[in-house]
Tab-separated table of C-alpha atoms in Angstrom:
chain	number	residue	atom	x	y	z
P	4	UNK	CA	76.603	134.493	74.053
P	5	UNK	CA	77.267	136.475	76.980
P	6	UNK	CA	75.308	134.242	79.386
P	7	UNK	CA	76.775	131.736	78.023
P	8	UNK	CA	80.567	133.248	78.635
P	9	UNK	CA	78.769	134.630	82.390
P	10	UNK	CA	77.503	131.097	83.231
P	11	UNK	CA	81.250	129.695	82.006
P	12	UNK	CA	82.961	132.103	84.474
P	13	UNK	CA	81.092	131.204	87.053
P	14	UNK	CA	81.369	127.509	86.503
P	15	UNK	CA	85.284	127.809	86.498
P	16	UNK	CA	85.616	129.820	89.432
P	17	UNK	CA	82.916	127.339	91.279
P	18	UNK	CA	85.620	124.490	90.299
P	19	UNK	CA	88.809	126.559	91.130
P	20	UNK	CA	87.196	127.602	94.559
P	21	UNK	CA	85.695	123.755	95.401
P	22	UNK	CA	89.050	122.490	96.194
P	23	UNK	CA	90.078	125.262	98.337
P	24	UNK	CA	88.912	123.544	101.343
P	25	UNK	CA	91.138	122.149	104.536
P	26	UNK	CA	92.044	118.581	104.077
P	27	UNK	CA	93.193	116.783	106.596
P	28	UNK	CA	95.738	114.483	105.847
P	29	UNK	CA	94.381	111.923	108.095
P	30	UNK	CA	91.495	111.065	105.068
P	31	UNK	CA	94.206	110.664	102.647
P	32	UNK	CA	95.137	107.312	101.232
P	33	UNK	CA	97.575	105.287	103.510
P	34	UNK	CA	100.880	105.358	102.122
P	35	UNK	CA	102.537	102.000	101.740
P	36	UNK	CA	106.299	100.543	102.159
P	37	UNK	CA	108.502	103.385	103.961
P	38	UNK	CA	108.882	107.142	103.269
P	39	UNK	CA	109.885	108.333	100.243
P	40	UNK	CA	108.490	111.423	99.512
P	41	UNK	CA	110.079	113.272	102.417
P	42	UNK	CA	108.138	116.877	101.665
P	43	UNK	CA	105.106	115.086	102.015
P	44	UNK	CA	106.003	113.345	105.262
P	45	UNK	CA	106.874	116.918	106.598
P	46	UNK	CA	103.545	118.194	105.260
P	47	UNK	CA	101.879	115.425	107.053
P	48	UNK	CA	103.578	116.311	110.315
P	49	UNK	CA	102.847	119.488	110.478
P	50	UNK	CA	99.421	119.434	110.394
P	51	UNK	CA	99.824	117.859	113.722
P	52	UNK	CA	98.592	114.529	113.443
P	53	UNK	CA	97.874	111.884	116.732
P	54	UNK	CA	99.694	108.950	116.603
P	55	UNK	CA	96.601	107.022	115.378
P	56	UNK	CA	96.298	109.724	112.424
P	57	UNK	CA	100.153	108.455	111.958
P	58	UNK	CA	99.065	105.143	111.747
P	59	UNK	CA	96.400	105.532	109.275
P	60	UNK	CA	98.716	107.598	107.161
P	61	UNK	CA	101.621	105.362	106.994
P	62	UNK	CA	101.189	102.154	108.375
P	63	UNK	CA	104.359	100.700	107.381
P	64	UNK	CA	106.085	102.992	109.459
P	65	UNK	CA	107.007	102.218	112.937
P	66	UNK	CA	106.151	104.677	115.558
P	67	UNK	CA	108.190	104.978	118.354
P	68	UNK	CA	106.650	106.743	121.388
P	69	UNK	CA	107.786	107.313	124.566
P	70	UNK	CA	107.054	103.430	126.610
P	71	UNK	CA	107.760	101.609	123.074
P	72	UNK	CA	110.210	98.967	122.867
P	73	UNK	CA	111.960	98.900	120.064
P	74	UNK	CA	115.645	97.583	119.029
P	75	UNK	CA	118.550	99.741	119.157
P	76	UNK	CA	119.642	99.173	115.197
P	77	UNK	CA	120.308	101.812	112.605
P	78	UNK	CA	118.122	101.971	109.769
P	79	UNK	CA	118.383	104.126	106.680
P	80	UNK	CA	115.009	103.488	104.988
P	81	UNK	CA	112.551	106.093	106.752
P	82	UNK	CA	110.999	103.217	108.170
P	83	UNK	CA	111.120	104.015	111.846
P	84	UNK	CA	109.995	107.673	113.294
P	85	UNK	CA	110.448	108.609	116.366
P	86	UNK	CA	108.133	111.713	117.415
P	87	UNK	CA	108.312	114.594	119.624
P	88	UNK	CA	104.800	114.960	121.121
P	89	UNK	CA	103.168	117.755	122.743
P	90	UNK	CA	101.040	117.911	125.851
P	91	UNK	CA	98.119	116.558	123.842
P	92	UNK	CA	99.742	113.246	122.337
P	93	UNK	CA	99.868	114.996	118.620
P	94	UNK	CA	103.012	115.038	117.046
P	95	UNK	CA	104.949	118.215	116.745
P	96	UNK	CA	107.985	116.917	114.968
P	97	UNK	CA	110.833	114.237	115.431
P	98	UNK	CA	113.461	112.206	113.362
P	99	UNK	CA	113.922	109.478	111.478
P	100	UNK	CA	116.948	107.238	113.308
């Protein structure tokens, strides 16, 4: 009985621990249509992602970096981002606009 409650234990903590890891959200599933789930998005950003990371991630968003063209119209559907970068091309933050 004890093994059995040692071996149990062990078992739990070897499940609790397993998903302790660092994910990056790059592996996640693509998110589809625009953003919704704004906490997410801001998780997602600040893991510093690269624009093709971005694209991965939500590929109904459009990305607007610095040299895009885009049109100058307002949206209010998350559906355009436009990113501040740092000297490495990852995103640091930005705005939806």
């Amino acid at each position: 009985m004890r093994k059995a409650m040692l071996a149990l234990f062990l078992f739990t903590a070897a499940v609790a621990t397993g998903a302790c890891h660092d994910t990056t959200y790059a592996e996640a599933r693509p998110v589809a249509g625009f953003v919704t789930d704004t906490a997410g998005f801001d998780a997602f950003i600040a893991t510093h992602p690269t624009p093709e990371q971005f694209h991965v991630r939500y590929p109904d968003v459009q990305l607007v970096t610095p040299g895009s063209i885009t049109t100058m119209e307002m949206r209010s559907n998350n559906s355009r981002y436009f990113p501040e970068l740092d000297k490495d091309g990852r995103i640091t933050g930005g705005g939806f606009r």
